[in-house]
XYZ file of C-alpha atoms in Angstrom:
307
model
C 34.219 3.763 50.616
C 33.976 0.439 49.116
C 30.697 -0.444 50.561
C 29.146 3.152 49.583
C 30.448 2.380 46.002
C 28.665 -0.991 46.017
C 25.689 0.658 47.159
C 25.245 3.109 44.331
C 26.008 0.816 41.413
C 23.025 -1.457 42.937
C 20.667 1.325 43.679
C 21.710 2.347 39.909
C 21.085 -1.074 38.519
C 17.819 -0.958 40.568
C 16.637 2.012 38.693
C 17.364 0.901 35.187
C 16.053 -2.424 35.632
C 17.174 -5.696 34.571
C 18.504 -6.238 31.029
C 16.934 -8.068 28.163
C 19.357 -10.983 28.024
C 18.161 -10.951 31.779
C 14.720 -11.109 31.023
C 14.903 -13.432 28.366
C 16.288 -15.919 30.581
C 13.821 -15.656 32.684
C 11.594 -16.319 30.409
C 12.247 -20.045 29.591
C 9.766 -19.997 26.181
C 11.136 -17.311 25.000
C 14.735 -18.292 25.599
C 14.037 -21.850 24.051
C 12.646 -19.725 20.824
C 15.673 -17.489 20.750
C 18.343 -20.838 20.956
C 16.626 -22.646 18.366
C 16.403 -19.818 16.135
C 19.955 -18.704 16.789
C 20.481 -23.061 15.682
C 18.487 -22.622 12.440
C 20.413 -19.486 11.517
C 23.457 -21.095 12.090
C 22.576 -23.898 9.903
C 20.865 -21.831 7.463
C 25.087 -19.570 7.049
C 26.957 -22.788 7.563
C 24.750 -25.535 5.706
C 25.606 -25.207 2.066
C 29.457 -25.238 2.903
C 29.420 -27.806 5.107
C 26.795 -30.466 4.248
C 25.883 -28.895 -0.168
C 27.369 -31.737 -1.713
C 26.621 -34.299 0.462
C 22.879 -32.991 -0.072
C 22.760 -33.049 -3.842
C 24.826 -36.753 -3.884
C 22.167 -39.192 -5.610
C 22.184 -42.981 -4.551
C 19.234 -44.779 -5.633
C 19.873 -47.855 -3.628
C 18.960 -45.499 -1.248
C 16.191 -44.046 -1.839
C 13.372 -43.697 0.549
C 15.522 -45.138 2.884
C 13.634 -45.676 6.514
C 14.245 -42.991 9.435
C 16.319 -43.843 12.846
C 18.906 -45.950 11.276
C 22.544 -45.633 11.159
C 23.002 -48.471 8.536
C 23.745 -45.921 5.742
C 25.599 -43.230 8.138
C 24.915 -40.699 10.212
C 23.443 -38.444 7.601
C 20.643 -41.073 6.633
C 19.410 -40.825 10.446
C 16.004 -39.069 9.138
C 16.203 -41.204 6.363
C 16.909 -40.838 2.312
C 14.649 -39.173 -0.147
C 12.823 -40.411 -3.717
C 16.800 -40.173 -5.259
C 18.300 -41.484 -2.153
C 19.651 -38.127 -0.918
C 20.236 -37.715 2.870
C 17.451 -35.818 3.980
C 19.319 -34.611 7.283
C 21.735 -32.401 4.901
C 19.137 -31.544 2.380
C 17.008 -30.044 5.746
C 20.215 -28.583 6.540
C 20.886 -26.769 3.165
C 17.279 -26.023 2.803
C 17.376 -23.798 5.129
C 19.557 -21.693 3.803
C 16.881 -20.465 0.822
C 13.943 -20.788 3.002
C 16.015 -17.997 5.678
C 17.176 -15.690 2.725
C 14.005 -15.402 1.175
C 12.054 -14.891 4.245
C 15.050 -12.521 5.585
C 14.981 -10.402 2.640
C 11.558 -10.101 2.211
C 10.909 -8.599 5.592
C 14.215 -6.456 5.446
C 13.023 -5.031 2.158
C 9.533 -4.725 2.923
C 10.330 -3.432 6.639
C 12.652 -0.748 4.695
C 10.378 0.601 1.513
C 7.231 0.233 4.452
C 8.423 2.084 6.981
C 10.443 5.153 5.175
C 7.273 5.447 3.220
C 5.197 5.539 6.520
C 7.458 7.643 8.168
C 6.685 9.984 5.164
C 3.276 9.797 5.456
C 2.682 10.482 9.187
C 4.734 13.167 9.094
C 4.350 15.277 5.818
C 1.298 17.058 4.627
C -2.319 15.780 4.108
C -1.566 15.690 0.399
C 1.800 13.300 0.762
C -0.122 10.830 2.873
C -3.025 10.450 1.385
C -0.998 9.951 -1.993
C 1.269 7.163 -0.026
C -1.653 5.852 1.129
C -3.857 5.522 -1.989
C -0.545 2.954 -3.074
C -1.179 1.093 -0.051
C -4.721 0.776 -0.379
C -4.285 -0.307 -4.540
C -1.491 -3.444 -3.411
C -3.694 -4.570 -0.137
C -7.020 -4.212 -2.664
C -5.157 -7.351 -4.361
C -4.909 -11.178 -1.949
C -1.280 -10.923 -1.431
C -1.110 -15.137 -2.772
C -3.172 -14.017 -5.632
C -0.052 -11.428 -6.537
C 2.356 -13.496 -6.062
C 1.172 -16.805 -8.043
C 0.384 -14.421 -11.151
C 3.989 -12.459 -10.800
C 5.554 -15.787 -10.380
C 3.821 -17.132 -13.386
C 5.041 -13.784 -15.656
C 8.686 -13.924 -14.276
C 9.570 -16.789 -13.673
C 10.327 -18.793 -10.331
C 13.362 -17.269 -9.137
C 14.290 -16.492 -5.210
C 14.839 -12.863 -6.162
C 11.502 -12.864 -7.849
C 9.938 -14.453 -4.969
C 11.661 -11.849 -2.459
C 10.172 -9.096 -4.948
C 6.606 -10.349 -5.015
C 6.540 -11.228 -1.133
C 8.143 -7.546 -0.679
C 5.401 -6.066 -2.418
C 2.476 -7.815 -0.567
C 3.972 -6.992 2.898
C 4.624 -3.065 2.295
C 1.093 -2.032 3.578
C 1.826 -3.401 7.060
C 4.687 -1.890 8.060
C 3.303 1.265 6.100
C 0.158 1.613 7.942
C 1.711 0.719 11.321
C 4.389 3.265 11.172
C 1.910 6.511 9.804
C -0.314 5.473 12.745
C 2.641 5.197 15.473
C 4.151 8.941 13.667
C 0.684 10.716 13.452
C 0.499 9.778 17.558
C 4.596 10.485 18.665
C 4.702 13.926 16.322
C 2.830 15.653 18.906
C 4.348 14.389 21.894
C 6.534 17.445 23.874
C 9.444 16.287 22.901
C 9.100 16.599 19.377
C 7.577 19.881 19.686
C 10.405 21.357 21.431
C 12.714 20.037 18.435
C 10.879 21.610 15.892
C 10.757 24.966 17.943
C 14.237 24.794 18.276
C 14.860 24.934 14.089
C 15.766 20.949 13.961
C 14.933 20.235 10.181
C 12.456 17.553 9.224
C 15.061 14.614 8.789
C 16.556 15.139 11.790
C 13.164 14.660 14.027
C 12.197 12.066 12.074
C 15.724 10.073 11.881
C 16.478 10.993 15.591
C 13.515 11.282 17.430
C 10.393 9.926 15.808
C 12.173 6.787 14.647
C 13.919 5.095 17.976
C 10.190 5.404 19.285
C 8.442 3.702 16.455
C 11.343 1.120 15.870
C 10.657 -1.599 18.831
C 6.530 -1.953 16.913
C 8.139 -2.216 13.775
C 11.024 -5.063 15.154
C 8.419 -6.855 16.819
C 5.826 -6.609 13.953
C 8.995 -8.000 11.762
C 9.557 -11.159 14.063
C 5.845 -11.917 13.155
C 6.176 -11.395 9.843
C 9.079 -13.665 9.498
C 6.928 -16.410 9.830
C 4.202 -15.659 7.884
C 6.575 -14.993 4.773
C 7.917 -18.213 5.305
C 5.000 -19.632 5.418
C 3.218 -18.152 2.006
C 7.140 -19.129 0.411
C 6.499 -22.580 1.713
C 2.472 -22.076 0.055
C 3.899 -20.828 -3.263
C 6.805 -23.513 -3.483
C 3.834 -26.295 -2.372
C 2.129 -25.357 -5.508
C 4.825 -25.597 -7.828
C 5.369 -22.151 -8.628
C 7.842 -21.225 -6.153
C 11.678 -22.152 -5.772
C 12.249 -24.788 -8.551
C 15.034 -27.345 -8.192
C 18.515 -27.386 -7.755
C 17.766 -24.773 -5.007
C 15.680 -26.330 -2.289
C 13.407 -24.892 0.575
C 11.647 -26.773 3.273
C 8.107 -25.809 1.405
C 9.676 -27.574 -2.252
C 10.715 -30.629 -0.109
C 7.151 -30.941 1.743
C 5.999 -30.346 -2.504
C 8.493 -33.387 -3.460
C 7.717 -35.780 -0.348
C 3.834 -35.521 -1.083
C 3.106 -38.056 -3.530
C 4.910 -40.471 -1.282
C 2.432 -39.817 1.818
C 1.749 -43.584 2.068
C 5.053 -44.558 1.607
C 7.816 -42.791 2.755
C 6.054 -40.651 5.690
C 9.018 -38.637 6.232
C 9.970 -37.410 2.912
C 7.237 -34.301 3.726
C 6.901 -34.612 7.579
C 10.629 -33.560 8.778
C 10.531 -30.711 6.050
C 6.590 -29.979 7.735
C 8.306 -30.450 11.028
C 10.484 -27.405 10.356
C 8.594 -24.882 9.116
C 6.027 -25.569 12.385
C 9.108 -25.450 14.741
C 10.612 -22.203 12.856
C 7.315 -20.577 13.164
C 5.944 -21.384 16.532
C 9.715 -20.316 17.546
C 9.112 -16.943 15.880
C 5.662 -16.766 17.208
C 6.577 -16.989 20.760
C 9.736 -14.482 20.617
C 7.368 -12.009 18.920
C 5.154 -12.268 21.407
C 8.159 -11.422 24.094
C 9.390 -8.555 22.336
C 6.160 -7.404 22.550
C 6.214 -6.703 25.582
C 9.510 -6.381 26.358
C 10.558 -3.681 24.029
C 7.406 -1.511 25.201
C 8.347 0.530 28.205
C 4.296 0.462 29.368
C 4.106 -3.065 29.643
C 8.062 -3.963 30.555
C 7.218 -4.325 33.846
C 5.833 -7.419 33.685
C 9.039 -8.942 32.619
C 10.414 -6.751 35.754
C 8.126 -8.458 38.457
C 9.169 -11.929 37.809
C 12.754 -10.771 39.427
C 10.943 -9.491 42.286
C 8.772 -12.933 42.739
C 11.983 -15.368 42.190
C 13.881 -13.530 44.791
């Protein structure tokens, strides 16, 4: 009995495939991307509690201190900045504001895009073509263009710059979603729900939206990089997150009229964003494929090939 028990749970498991976390670790990029993320995350919740005063602490005898030396501490390893701050805790705590703002942007923008797209590919001509006139007038506009002259009127706040970065990203998840529902609301499945009385909300919340949600997760991961990116941009130009707060893109900002200098007040801050990105980048790509049951299989295969 034991043996016939065996065998069903592994014919079972051989029908629904192996899991993500499976896959993933297979997948030694993508794994790398996902622990190194998971690290900045953890540094982004933890780093203002642990390391905030010990990033803010001003010595001037200090400053500019050289990289890959312990003569000052630990925390001096990659070296002080133009005040003589650590620049291993002000990394640290940076990456708290450069996380929120790009975490908020795409969580608000993946929100007010996607309900509105749902909207759109599912109503009447009339709705859509109303939701997507809007789209049209914000993507008629360069998104940096938008945000420097917002900035400029408001102020340089991080809920300002989550607002204006919000605003230029709707149209993507808006456009992807209306395309993905004008396709999946004509699928049999959805047809038989509306036959069978389910009201609009209900199709849309229960069945339209688990099919559309791995395109919009994926397009999300993307995303996160370029908003960090353009935050970086606007904070580089001095019109983005001012001091006390601090973001990697403000630090590369501060560290580049010392270019000749002090090399590293701009490069480990540079360093970051490339790392955080090219992370993001290569998960994205992943969940492309892994979260699309047409393509999955190719994650599948390399079980078959390793055993």
């Amino acid at each position: 009995m034991a043996d016939v028990s065996l065998a069903k749970t592994s014919a079972q498991d051989n029908v629904r495939g192996p899991s993500l976390l499976s896959m993933l670790w297979r997948d030694k990029l993508a794994f790398t991307s996902a622990v190194v993320l998971i690290i900045i995350v953890l540094f982004a919740a933890l780093g203002p509690t642990l390391l905030g005063e010990l990033a803010a602490d001003q010595n001037l005898r200090g400053r500019n201190f050289p990289p890959f030396s312990f003569d000052r501490g630990w925390a001096f390893f990659l070296g002080g900045d133009s005040l003589g701050r650590p620049m291993l805790a002000r990394l640290v705590v940076a990456a708290h504001s450069t996380m929120l703002i790009a975490s908020g942007t795409v969580l608000a923008a993946l929100i007010v895009g996607a309900g509105l797209g749902l909207v759109a590919g599912y109503m009447g001509k009339n709705t859509s073509q109303v939701i997507m006139r809007l789209a049209d007038v914000i993507m008629s506009f360069p998104s940096l263009l938008i945000a420097v002259v917002v900035l400029y009127v408001l102020g340089p706040s991080i809920p300002n710059m989550i607002l204006v970065l919000a605003i230029t990203r709707i149209p993507i998840y808006l456009r992807t979603t209306r395309a993905e529902v004008l396709e999946v609301r004509e699928r049999m499945f959805v047809q038989a729900a509306t036959v069978m009385g389910a009201s609009h909300a209900r199709i849309i919340l229960r069945h339209i939206l688990p099919v559309v949600a791995p395109t919009l997760v994926t397009i999300a991961t993307l995303d996160f990089a370029f908003v960090m990116l353009a935050e970086s941009s606007l904070s580089f130009l001095g019109i983005g997150v001012q001091p006390p707060d601090i973001t990697w893109g403000l630090m590369v900002a501060q560290g580049r009229p010392y270019l000749n200098t002090a090399w590293w007040l701009a490069f480990w801050p540079g360093l970051m964003i490339v790392i955080t990105a090219l992370s993001l980048n290569l998960l994205s790509n992943w969940m492309r494929i892994a979260l699309d049951p047409a393509q999955r299989w190719r994650l599948e295969a390399r079980k078959t090939k390793n055993v």
